[in-house]
Short mmCIF file of C-alpha atoms in Angstrom, two decimals:
data_model
loop_
_atom_site.label_atom_id
_atom_site.label_comp_id
_atom_site.label_asym_id
_atom_site.label_seq_id
_atom_site.Cartn_x
_atom_site.Cartn_y
_atom_site.Cartn_z
CA MET A 66 -70.95 4.83 4.25
CA GLY A 67 -69.44 5.02 0.79
CA ARG A 68 -69.44 8.27 -1.06
CA PHE A 69 -70.54 8.74 -4.68
CA ARG A 70 -71.16 11.56 -7.07
CA LEU A 71 -74.50 11.86 -8.77
CA ASP A 72 -73.79 13.50 -12.09
CA TRP A 73 -76.30 14.43 -14.78
CA PHE A 74 -75.38 11.51 -17.00
CA THR A 75 -76.07 8.94 -14.28
CA LEU A 76 -79.37 10.61 -13.31
CA LEU A 77 -80.52 10.72 -16.93
CA VAL A 78 -79.77 7.01 -17.40
CA CYS A 79 -81.64 6.09 -14.22
CA CYS A 80 -84.70 8.11 -15.19
CA ALA A 81 -84.75 6.47 -18.59
CA VAL A 82 -84.54 3.00 -17.12
CA THR A 83 -87.29 3.78 -14.60
CA GLY A 84 -89.61 5.11 -17.30
CA PHE A 85 -88.87 2.14 -19.48
CA THR A 86 -89.67 -0.21 -16.59
CA SER A 87 -93.00 1.51 -15.99
CA PHE A 88 -93.84 1.30 -19.64
CA LEU A 89 -93.18 -2.44 -19.71
CA ALA A 90 -95.33 -3.09 -16.64
CA PRO A 91 -98.91 -4.41 -17.29
CA GLU A 92 -101.65 -1.84 -17.25
CA ASN A 93 -103.39 -3.33 -14.25
CA VAL A 94 -100.07 -3.49 -12.27
CA VAL A 95 -99.10 -0.37 -10.41
CA LEU A 96 -95.56 -0.42 -9.10
CA PRO A 97 -95.24 0.71 -5.51
CA MET A 98 -93.43 3.97 -4.96
CA GLY A 99 -90.93 2.35 -2.53
CA LEU A 100 -89.96 -0.24 -5.07
CA MET A 101 -89.58 2.41 -7.72
CA ALA A 102 -87.32 4.42 -5.43
CA ALA A 103 -85.19 1.32 -4.61
CA VAL A 104 -84.81 0.53 -8.28
CA VAL A 105 -83.72 4.08 -9.00
CA LEU A 106 -81.19 4.15 -6.18
CA GLY A 107 -79.84 0.74 -7.12
CA LEU A 108 -79.42 1.78 -10.70
CA ILE A 109 -77.72 5.00 -9.58
CA PHE A 110 -75.15 3.06 -7.52
CA LEU A 111 -74.66 0.49 -10.29
CA PHE A 112 -73.99 3.00 -13.01
CA SER A 113 -71.79 5.17 -10.75
CA SER A 114 -69.63 2.24 -9.65
CA THR A 115 -69.35 0.88 -13.15
CA ARG A 116 -68.30 4.24 -14.49
CA ARG A 117 -65.67 4.72 -11.77
CA MET A 118 -64.35 1.25 -12.47
CA LEU A 119 -64.05 1.96 -16.14
CA GLN A 120 -62.29 5.21 -15.40
CA GLY A 121 -59.88 3.38 -13.05
CA PHE A 122 -59.15 0.77 -15.71
CA SER A 123 -58.44 3.55 -18.16
CA GLN A 124 -56.00 5.24 -15.75
CA VAL A 125 -54.22 1.96 -14.99
CA HIS A 126 -53.94 1.27 -18.69
CA GLU A 127 -52.41 4.68 -19.26
CA LYS A 128 -49.93 4.19 -16.42
CA LEU A 129 -49.01 0.73 -17.70
CA ALA A 130 -48.48 2.16 -21.16
CA VAL A 131 -46.15 4.82 -19.71
CA MET A 132 -44.23 2.21 -17.72
CA VAL A 133 -43.91 -0.01 -20.78
CA ASP A 134 -42.57 2.93 -22.78
CA GLN A 135 -40.10 3.73 -20.03
CA LEU A 136 -38.97 0.12 -19.81
CA GLN A 137 -38.55 -0.06 -23.56
CA ALA A 138 -36.50 3.14 -23.53
CA LEU A 139 -34.34 1.76 -20.73
CA LEU A 140 -33.75 -1.52 -22.54
CA GLN A 141 -32.93 0.15 -25.82
CA ALA A 142 -30.57 2.66 -24.22
CA ASN A 143 -28.70 -0.04 -22.31
CA PRO A 144 -25.31 -0.76 -23.94
CA ASP A 145 -25.39 -4.38 -22.70
CA LEU A 146 -26.77 -7.14 -24.90
CA ILE A 147 -30.25 -8.06 -23.60
CA ILE A 148 -32.16 -11.02 -25.06
CA PHE A 149 -35.31 -12.72 -23.74
CA LYS A 150 -36.46 -16.12 -24.99
CA ASP A 151 -39.58 -18.07 -24.06
CA HIS A 152 -39.57 -21.58 -22.60
CA SER A 153 -39.20 -23.07 -26.07
CA GLY A 154 -36.15 -21.00 -26.91
CA ARG A 155 -37.99 -18.66 -29.27
CA TRP A 156 -36.85 -15.09 -29.29
CA GLN A 157 -39.22 -12.58 -27.72
CA LEU A 158 -37.07 -9.51 -27.23
CA ALA A 159 -33.65 -8.14 -28.19
CA ASN A 160 -32.54 -4.60 -27.50
CA GLU A 161 -30.78 -2.40 -30.05
CA ALA A 162 -27.30 -3.22 -28.71
CA ALA A 163 -27.91 -6.95 -29.22
CA ALA A 164 -29.46 -6.46 -32.65
CA GLU A 165 -26.54 -4.32 -33.82
CA GLU A 166 -23.78 -6.49 -32.36
CA LEU A 167 -25.29 -9.74 -33.73
CA HIS A 168 -26.31 -8.17 -37.07
CA LEU A 169 -30.05 -8.68 -36.48
CA ASN A 170 -31.19 -5.31 -37.84
CA GLY A 171 -33.91 -5.89 -40.40
CA THR A 172 -34.39 -9.50 -39.29
CA GLU A 173 -37.73 -10.54 -37.86
CA TYR A 174 -36.69 -12.65 -34.89
CA ARG A 175 -39.77 -12.55 -32.63
CA GLY A 176 -41.35 -15.97 -32.18
CA ARG A 177 -38.50 -17.72 -34.00
CA SER A 178 -35.61 -19.82 -32.76
CA THR A 179 -31.98 -18.98 -33.50
CA GLU A 180 -31.75 -21.65 -36.21
CA GLU A 181 -34.68 -20.16 -38.12
CA PHE A 182 -33.07 -16.92 -39.24
CA GLU A 183 -29.81 -16.23 -41.01
CA LEU A 184 -26.84 -15.11 -38.95
CA SER A 185 -23.19 -14.46 -39.59
CA SER A 186 -20.86 -17.27 -38.64
CA ASP A 187 -19.31 -15.31 -35.76
CA ALA A 188 -22.72 -14.43 -34.31
CA LEU A 189 -23.92 -18.02 -34.73
CA ARG A 190 -20.90 -19.41 -32.81
CA PHE A 191 -21.50 -16.89 -30.05
CA LEU A 192 -25.21 -17.73 -29.76
CA LYS A 193 -24.53 -21.48 -29.76
CA SER A 194 -22.21 -20.96 -26.81
CA CYS A 195 -24.99 -18.98 -25.18
CA ALA A 196 -27.47 -21.81 -25.77
CA GLU A 197 -25.16 -24.25 -23.97
CA ARG A 198 -25.02 -21.89 -20.99
CA GLU A 199 -28.81 -21.54 -21.04
CA THR A 200 -29.13 -25.31 -20.67
CA GLU A 201 -26.71 -25.25 -17.71
CA ALA A 202 -28.70 -22.43 -16.10
CA TRP A 203 -31.93 -24.40 -16.41
CA SER A 204 -30.31 -27.59 -15.12
CA SER A 205 -29.06 -25.86 -11.99
CA GLY A 206 -32.02 -23.52 -11.59
CA GLN A 207 -29.59 -20.68 -10.96
CA THR A 208 -27.99 -17.85 -12.86
CA HIS A 209 -25.03 -19.01 -14.93
CA ARG A 210 -22.15 -16.63 -15.52
CA ASP A 211 -19.35 -17.04 -18.02
CA GLU A 212 -17.03 -15.12 -20.29
CA LEU A 213 -17.71 -15.68 -23.98
CA VAL A 214 -15.79 -14.47 -26.99
CA LEU A 215 -17.50 -12.91 -30.00
CA GLU A 216 -15.10 -13.21 -32.89
CA ARG A 217 -15.34 -10.78 -35.76
CA TYR A 218 -14.05 -11.23 -39.25
CA GLU A 219 -11.01 -9.03 -39.80
CA GLN A 220 -11.69 -7.30 -36.50
CA SER A 221 -10.48 -7.76 -32.95
CA GLU A 222 -12.46 -10.22 -30.87
CA GLN A 223 -14.81 -8.94 -28.19
CA ILE A 224 -15.09 -10.53 -24.75
CA TYR A 225 -18.45 -10.54 -22.99
CA ASP A 226 -19.38 -11.24 -19.41
CA VAL A 227 -22.65 -13.14 -19.97
CA LEU A 228 -25.40 -13.92 -17.45
CA HIS A 229 -28.12 -16.49 -18.20
CA THR A 230 -31.00 -16.37 -15.73
CA PRO A 231 -33.97 -18.79 -15.85
CA VAL A 232 -37.31 -16.99 -15.50
CA TYR A 233 -40.30 -18.63 -13.80
CA SER A 234 -44.00 -17.78 -13.82
CA ARG A 235 -45.94 -17.21 -10.60
CA HIS A 236 -46.93 -20.87 -10.75
CA ASN A 237 -43.22 -21.79 -10.83
CA ASP A 238 -43.45 -22.90 -14.44
CA HIS A 239 -40.66 -22.43 -16.97
CA SER A 240 -41.39 -19.05 -18.51
CA GLY A 241 -38.22 -18.19 -20.37
CA THR A 242 -34.55 -17.18 -20.21
CA LEU A 243 -33.01 -13.75 -19.80
CA MET A 244 -29.55 -13.22 -21.21
CA ILE A 245 -27.47 -10.12 -20.39
CA GLY A 246 -24.02 -9.70 -21.93
CA ARG A 247 -21.60 -6.91 -21.04
CA ASN A 248 -18.63 -6.08 -23.23
CA ILE A 249 -15.57 -6.32 -20.95
CA THR A 250 -12.98 -6.12 -23.70
CA PRO A 251 -11.63 -2.70 -22.54
CA LEU A 252 -11.40 -4.02 -18.99
CA LYS A 253 -9.54 -7.11 -20.17
CA GLU A 254 -7.12 -4.95 -22.13
CA ILE A 255 -6.48 -2.82 -19.05
CA GLN A 256 -5.97 -5.94 -16.95
CA ALA A 257 -3.54 -7.34 -19.51
CA GLU A 258 -1.63 -4.05 -19.57
CA LEU A 259 -1.53 -4.00 -15.77
CA GLU A 260 -0.20 -7.55 -15.73
CA ARG A 261 2.51 -6.61 -18.21
CA LYS A 262 3.43 -3.56 -16.15
CA ASN A 263 3.39 -5.65 -12.99
CA GLU A 264 5.76 -8.14 -14.59
CA GLU A 265 8.06 -5.29 -15.60
CA VAL A 266 7.93 -3.82 -12.10
CA THR A 267 8.58 -7.26 -10.61
CA LEU A 268 11.60 -7.72 -12.85
CA LEU A 269 12.91 -4.28 -11.93
CA LYS A 270 12.19 -4.94 -8.25
CA ASN A 271 14.01 -8.26 -8.40
CA LYS A 272 16.95 -6.56 -10.11
CA GLN A 273 16.92 -3.77 -7.53
CA ASP A 274 16.73 -6.27 -4.68
CA GLY A 275 19.64 -8.12 -6.29
CA ASP A 276 21.64 -4.89 -6.33
CA TYR A 277 20.64 -4.25 -2.72
CA PHE A 278 21.71 -7.78 -1.81
CA LEU A 279 25.14 -7.45 -3.41
CA THR A 280 25.64 -4.05 -1.77
CA THR A 281 24.66 -5.52 1.59
CA LEU A 282 27.21 -8.30 1.15
CA LEU A 283 29.91 -5.71 0.45
CA ILE A 284 28.98 -3.52 3.42
CA ASP A 285 28.93 -6.54 5.72
CA GLN A 286 32.63 -7.01 4.98
CA PHE A 287 33.34 -3.66 6.66
CA LEU A 288 31.07 -4.11 9.67
CA ARG A 289 33.96 -5.45 11.70
CA HIS A 290 33.95 -6.01 15.45
CA GLU A 291 37.51 -7.17 16.14
CA ASN A 292 38.14 -6.23 19.74
CA ASP A 293 40.99 -8.19 21.36
CA SER A 294 41.21 -5.98 24.43
CA GLU A 295 40.74 -7.27 27.97
CA LEU A 296 40.29 -3.77 29.35
CA ILE A 297 37.81 -2.22 26.91
CA ASP A 298 34.36 -3.68 26.34
CA THR A 299 32.48 -2.80 23.15
CA ASN A 300 29.02 -3.48 21.76
CA ILE A 301 27.68 -2.63 18.30
CA LEU A 302 24.10 -2.19 17.07
CA HIS A 303 23.59 -1.98 13.31
CA ALA A 304 19.91 -1.52 12.30
CA PRO A 305 19.35 -0.21 8.73
CA PHE A 306 15.94 1.28 8.05
CA LYS A 307 15.44 -0.02 4.49
CA ARG A 308 14.02 -3.55 4.54
CA PHE A 309 13.79 -5.85 1.53
CA GLN A 310 13.66 -9.50 0.58
CA PHE A 311 15.91 -11.37 -1.78
CA ARG A 312 15.01 -14.95 -2.58
CA ASP A 313 12.67 -15.05 0.43
CA LYS A 314 15.47 -13.95 2.74
CA PRO A 315 14.75 -10.79 4.80
CA LEU A 316 17.59 -8.26 4.54
CA ALA A 317 18.28 -4.62 5.33
CA LEU A 318 20.31 -1.87 3.68
CA GLY A 319 21.49 1.49 4.95
CA GLY A 320 24.23 4.09 5.02
CA ASP A 321 25.43 3.64 8.61
CA LEU A 322 28.75 1.99 9.35
CA SER A 323 30.32 0.92 12.64
CA LEU A 324 33.58 -0.91 13.17
CA VAL A 325 35.98 -1.76 15.99
CA HIS A 326 39.62 -2.86 15.51
CA SER A 327 42.48 -3.60 17.86
CA LEU A 328 45.69 -1.87 16.65
CA LYS A 329 49.29 -1.45 17.72
CA LEU A 330 50.72 2.07 17.40
CA MET A 331 53.83 3.79 18.69
CA ARG A 332 53.59 5.70 21.94
CA ASN A 333 56.72 7.32 23.43
CA GLY A 334 58.85 5.15 21.20
CA GLN A 335 57.16 1.92 22.32
CA PRO A 336 54.42 -0.14 20.64
CA GLU A 337 51.17 0.10 22.53
CA ASP A 338 47.74 -1.50 22.22
CA PHE A 339 44.92 0.76 21.05
CA LEU A 340 41.30 0.23 20.20
CA PHE A 341 40.09 1.98 17.03
CA VAL A 342 36.35 2.77 16.98
CA VAL A 343 34.36 4.35 14.13
CA ASN A 344 30.69 5.25 13.80
CA ALA A 345 29.62 6.89 10.52
CA ASP A 346 26.46 7.90 8.64
CA ALA A 347 26.66 8.44 4.87
CA MET A 348 24.47 11.09 3.25
CA GLY A 349 21.41 9.87 1.36
CA LYS A 350 18.84 7.11 1.66
CA SER A 351 19.15 3.42 0.85
CA MET A 352 21.42 2.94 -2.15
CA GLN A 353 23.01 6.38 -2.08
CA GLY A 354 23.84 6.11 1.61
CA ALA A 355 25.06 2.56 1.16
CA GLY A 356 27.38 3.74 -1.62
CA GLY A 357 28.95 6.33 0.68
CA ALA A 358 29.34 3.75 3.43
CA LEU A 359 31.05 1.39 0.98
CA VAL A 360 33.57 4.02 -0.11
CA PHE A 361 34.26 5.05 3.48
CA GLY A 362 34.56 1.45 4.72
CA ALA A 363 36.94 0.46 1.92
CA ALA A 364 39.19 3.47 2.58
CA ILE A 365 39.22 2.79 6.35
CA GLN A 366 40.10 -0.88 5.82
CA SER A 367 42.90 0.12 3.47
CA SER A 368 44.37 2.49 6.06
CA ILE A 369 44.08 -0.13 8.82
CA GLY A 370 45.83 -2.67 6.62
CA ARG A 371 48.75 -0.29 6.02
CA VAL A 372 49.26 0.64 9.67
CA ARG A 373 49.19 -3.02 10.71
CA GLN A 374 51.99 -3.75 8.28
CA ASN A 375 54.05 -0.78 9.49
CA PRO A 376 52.96 0.30 13.00
CA THR A 377 55.50 3.10 13.37
CA THR A 378 53.18 6.09 13.67
CA SER A 379 51.64 7.69 16.74
CA PRO A 380 47.89 7.63 17.40
CA GLU A 381 47.64 11.40 16.82
CA ASP A 382 49.47 11.28 13.50
CA TRP A 383 47.53 8.26 12.27
CA LEU A 384 44.17 9.86 13.01
CA ARG A 385 45.24 13.09 11.28
CA ASP A 386 46.43 11.18 8.22
CA LEU A 387 43.20 9.18 8.19
CA HIS A 388 41.08 12.34 8.18
CA VAL A 389 43.17 13.91 5.40
CA GLU A 390 42.88 10.74 3.31
CA MET A 391 39.10 10.55 3.79
CA GLU A 392 38.67 14.24 3.06
CA ARG A 393 40.62 14.09 -0.20
CA LEU A 394 38.70 11.03 -1.33
CA PHE A 395 35.19 12.40 -0.68
CA LEU A 396 35.90 15.88 -2.02
CA THR A 397 36.36 14.29 -5.47
CA PHE A 398 32.59 13.63 -5.51
CA ASN A 399 31.89 17.40 -5.54
CA GLY A 400 29.30 17.26 -2.79
CA SER A 401 27.29 14.36 -4.23
CA MET A 402 28.65 12.03 -1.56
CA ALA A 403 29.46 12.97 2.04
CA ILE A 404 29.60 11.28 5.40
CA SER A 405 29.43 12.28 9.05
CA ALA A 406 31.70 10.26 11.29
CA ILE A 407 33.38 10.03 14.65
CA ALA A 408 36.66 8.11 14.82
CA ALA A 409 38.59 7.45 18.04
CA LEU A 410 41.72 5.72 19.26
CA ILE A 411 41.68 4.58 22.89
CA SER A 412 44.75 3.43 24.79
CA GLU A 413 43.98 0.16 26.51
CA ARG A 414 46.60 0.82 29.19
CA THR A 415 45.88 4.42 30.09
CA GLY A 416 42.33 5.09 28.90
CA GLU A 417 43.47 8.13 26.92
CA MET A 418 41.32 8.81 23.86
CA TRP A 419 42.06 10.84 20.73
CA TYR A 420 39.18 11.46 18.34
CA PHE A 421 37.73 13.68 15.65
CA ASN A 422 34.04 14.34 15.05
CA ALA A 423 33.04 15.31 11.50
CA GLU A 424 29.56 16.76 12.12
CA HIS A 425 28.36 13.52 13.74
CA PRO A 426 25.97 13.45 16.71
CA PHE A 427 27.89 14.28 19.86
CA PRO A 428 29.13 11.26 21.85
CA VAL A 429 27.57 10.62 25.26
CA LEU A 430 29.59 9.88 28.40
CA TYR A 431 28.09 7.90 31.27
CA ARG A 432 30.07 8.45 34.46
CA ASN A 433 29.09 7.95 38.09
CA GLY A 434 25.42 7.46 37.27
CA LYS A 435 25.15 10.60 35.12
CA ALA A 436 24.98 10.89 31.33
CA SER A 437 26.15 13.98 29.43
CA PHE A 438 27.49 15.00 26.03
CA LEU A 439 31.24 14.69 25.65
CA GLN A 440 31.35 17.79 23.46
CA LEU A 441 28.93 20.68 23.06
CA GLU A 442 30.20 22.55 19.99
CA LEU A 443 30.62 21.65 16.34
CA ASN A 444 34.25 21.84 15.20
CA ALA A 445 34.21 20.06 11.80
CA ARG A 446 31.96 19.58 8.77
CA LYS A 447 30.96 16.32 7.14
CA ILE A 448 33.73 14.58 5.26
CA GLY A 449 33.18 15.56 1.62
CA PHE A 450 32.23 19.21 2.29
CA GLU A 451 34.56 22.17 2.53
CA SER A 452 34.87 23.22 6.17
CA GLU A 453 35.38 26.63 7.72
CA PHE A 454 36.95 24.97 10.78
CA PRO A 455 40.67 24.16 10.97
CA PHE A 456 41.12 20.46 11.65
CA GLU A 457 42.09 19.53 15.18
CA LEU A 458 42.05 16.35 17.23
CA SER A 459 40.17 16.21 20.49
CA GLN A 460 41.52 14.37 23.52
CA PHE A 461 39.76 12.89 26.55
CA GLN A 462 40.83 10.84 29.57
CA LEU A 463 38.56 7.96 30.49
CA GLU A 464 38.15 6.93 34.11
CA VAL A 465 37.56 3.44 35.43
CA GLY A 466 33.92 2.46 34.79
CA ASP A 467 33.30 5.14 32.19
CA VAL A 468 31.00 4.23 29.31
CA LEU A 469 30.94 6.07 25.97
CA TYR A 470 28.23 5.92 23.32
CA PHE A 471 28.80 6.79 19.66
CA GLY A 472 25.62 6.79 17.55
CA SER A 473 24.03 8.04 14.35
CA ASP A 474 21.08 10.43 14.31
CA GLY A 475 18.71 7.46 14.04
CA LYS A 476 18.79 7.27 17.85
CA ASP A 477 17.33 10.79 18.05
CA GLU A 478 14.98 10.89 15.05
CA LEU A 479 12.12 8.96 16.58
CA ILE A 480 8.35 9.17 16.17
CA LEU A 481 6.99 9.47 19.70
CA GLN A 482 3.52 8.44 20.85
CA ALA A 483 2.52 9.39 24.38
CA PRO A 484 -0.79 8.03 25.79
CA GLY A 485 -3.65 10.36 24.88
CA THR A 486 -1.53 12.53 22.58
CA GLU A 487 -0.86 12.74 18.86
CA THR A 488 2.29 11.31 17.33
CA ARG A 489 5.21 13.71 17.03
CA ILE A 490 8.83 13.69 15.96
CA ASN A 491 11.32 13.94 18.77
CA GLU A 492 13.00 17.33 18.99
CA ASP A 493 14.62 16.87 22.39
CA PRO A 494 18.42 16.44 22.06
CA GLU A 495 18.55 15.29 25.70
CA LEU A 496 16.35 12.24 25.06
CA PHE A 497 19.19 9.81 24.41
CA PRO A 498 21.38 10.88 27.36
CA ARG A 499 18.30 10.62 29.56
CA LEU A 500 17.66 7.05 28.35
CA VAL A 501 21.31 6.16 29.03
CA GLU A 502 20.98 7.48 32.56
CA GLU A 503 17.65 5.73 33.17
CA THR A 504 19.11 2.38 32.12
CA GLY A 505 22.32 2.81 34.13
CA GLY A 506 24.51 2.45 31.06
CA ASP A 507 23.36 -1.15 30.54
CA TRP A 508 23.53 -2.08 26.85
CA GLN A 509 20.59 -4.46 26.56
CA ALA A 510 18.34 -2.31 28.74
CA LEU A 511 19.17 0.76 26.63
CA ILE A 512 18.33 -1.03 23.36
CA ARG A 513 14.97 -2.17 24.77
CA LYS A 514 14.22 1.31 26.04
CA LEU A 515 15.21 2.94 22.77
CA THR A 516 13.02 0.52 20.84
CA SER A 517 9.99 1.06 23.05
CA VAL A 518 10.11 4.84 23.37
CA GLY A 519 9.49 5.57 19.68
CA GLU A 520 9.44 4.38 16.09
CA ARG A 521 12.55 4.80 13.97
CA MET A 522 12.63 7.04 10.90
CA ASP A 523 16.20 6.40 9.78
CA ASP A 524 19.12 3.99 10.00
CA LEU A 525 20.25 3.37 13.55
CA SER A 526 23.80 2.48 14.55
CA LEU A 527 25.22 2.57 18.03
CA VAL A 528 28.57 1.71 19.63
CA ARG A 529 29.09 1.25 23.36
CA ILE A 530 32.63 1.58 24.77
CA GLY A 531 33.36 0.74 28.41
CA TRP A 532 36.80 1.09 29.98
CA ARG A 533 37.33 -1.25 32.91
CA GLY A 534 40.64 0.34 33.90
CA ALA A 535 44.29 -0.62 34.12
CA THR A 536 45.89 -3.42 36.10
CA ALA A 537 47.32 -2.85 39.55
CA GLY A 538 50.89 -2.92 38.20
CA ASN A 539 50.56 0.14 35.97
CA ARG A 540 48.11 2.42 37.80
CA GLU A 541 51.00 4.49 39.15
CA ALA A 542 52.33 4.96 35.61
CA ILE A 543 48.91 6.14 34.49
CA ARG A 544 48.65 8.68 37.32
CA SER A 545 52.16 10.01 36.55
#
């Protein structure tokens, strides 16, 4: 059962109506008490309901007024241009931003079309463009979006992102058009500046890639693999870390250098065939390292050219002279350019090897199924740095089936990822010898293993040297 409140006002009104009804009744007509009570109760409910309804209407009106005020404040505070027109194109609403930007302040625009009030020429051109977009929006029945320019006399033009949305009544009749325009001029200026910067960066990148390309061409001239020996097998891997493209051609640039040359040198007064092997790693990344490799490669090639023209020196003397020449050259850079390197001469006939190691990763020997470092102590600094060690050549005798590996530190500096563990940088110096042993000294298997075990962080260069031994006719001379 509904609840109601019987207040004094309602009771007073009901009593008055009841008394008035009794007064109007004929004198000979006596109203029954039940009827009188029903009339009173009915009037009580009627007046109570009516009063509550009026109070509800009043509250709704107040809430609507508050919402209208809030909506008006929101529209006026919005920096976008907001204009609403009815189905006939007559203006109904324009917020302060639109009125100020289109110079409508002081102009009575409500209920009038654009042509009926005076506008500046720039505003008129803008609004005519808007009217064309309104027509397109109504034709398609969808929101139309476009960028329109508002030109200003003696001022910079303003670019607006404008939306025209057709508005329908609840009966799906044409009610009007809502236009919202956002000033995107600052955004356009930023985009233009970014495009200019991007063009500058692209030009610089193209120039840099051109420099990289020319440097790569020069370095390629020194990456020689000229092995004429029938007794010594060699393989070279050259994998620079820096990748780039020049004219859609993928290329790479780095500071590692490997080369192999067959030479004739004097041994016991007789010319003898030797294999010269170098693996080097210039200090610095990309261009700096490549510059060091270029200097080193050019000096090596020059020395090789001279000894080929006049092969009268011994392998020991030639290697010593080569180190002195390289040291003098790189010391002129005052520490700004240095290179680690291992250089070796191997007798094809006897398997004897003379070498120096200028702070390069220790070579690895694979012999009889076991891999180990050929040397365990540092005895020289990088070429280009003053060294506290007196220079001395190292000597080693290869046996039949021996395999040597010279390589840069790129073979050791790997990012490892074990299943179920976090990535880490390899700190195990025994990793590479272990891989050599696991692959049995096989070149292709080692490269696959090295590639799969971790991700490279630096240039990688590797040289494999395998001595297959002397012929039957000179084995006795080798043993003696």
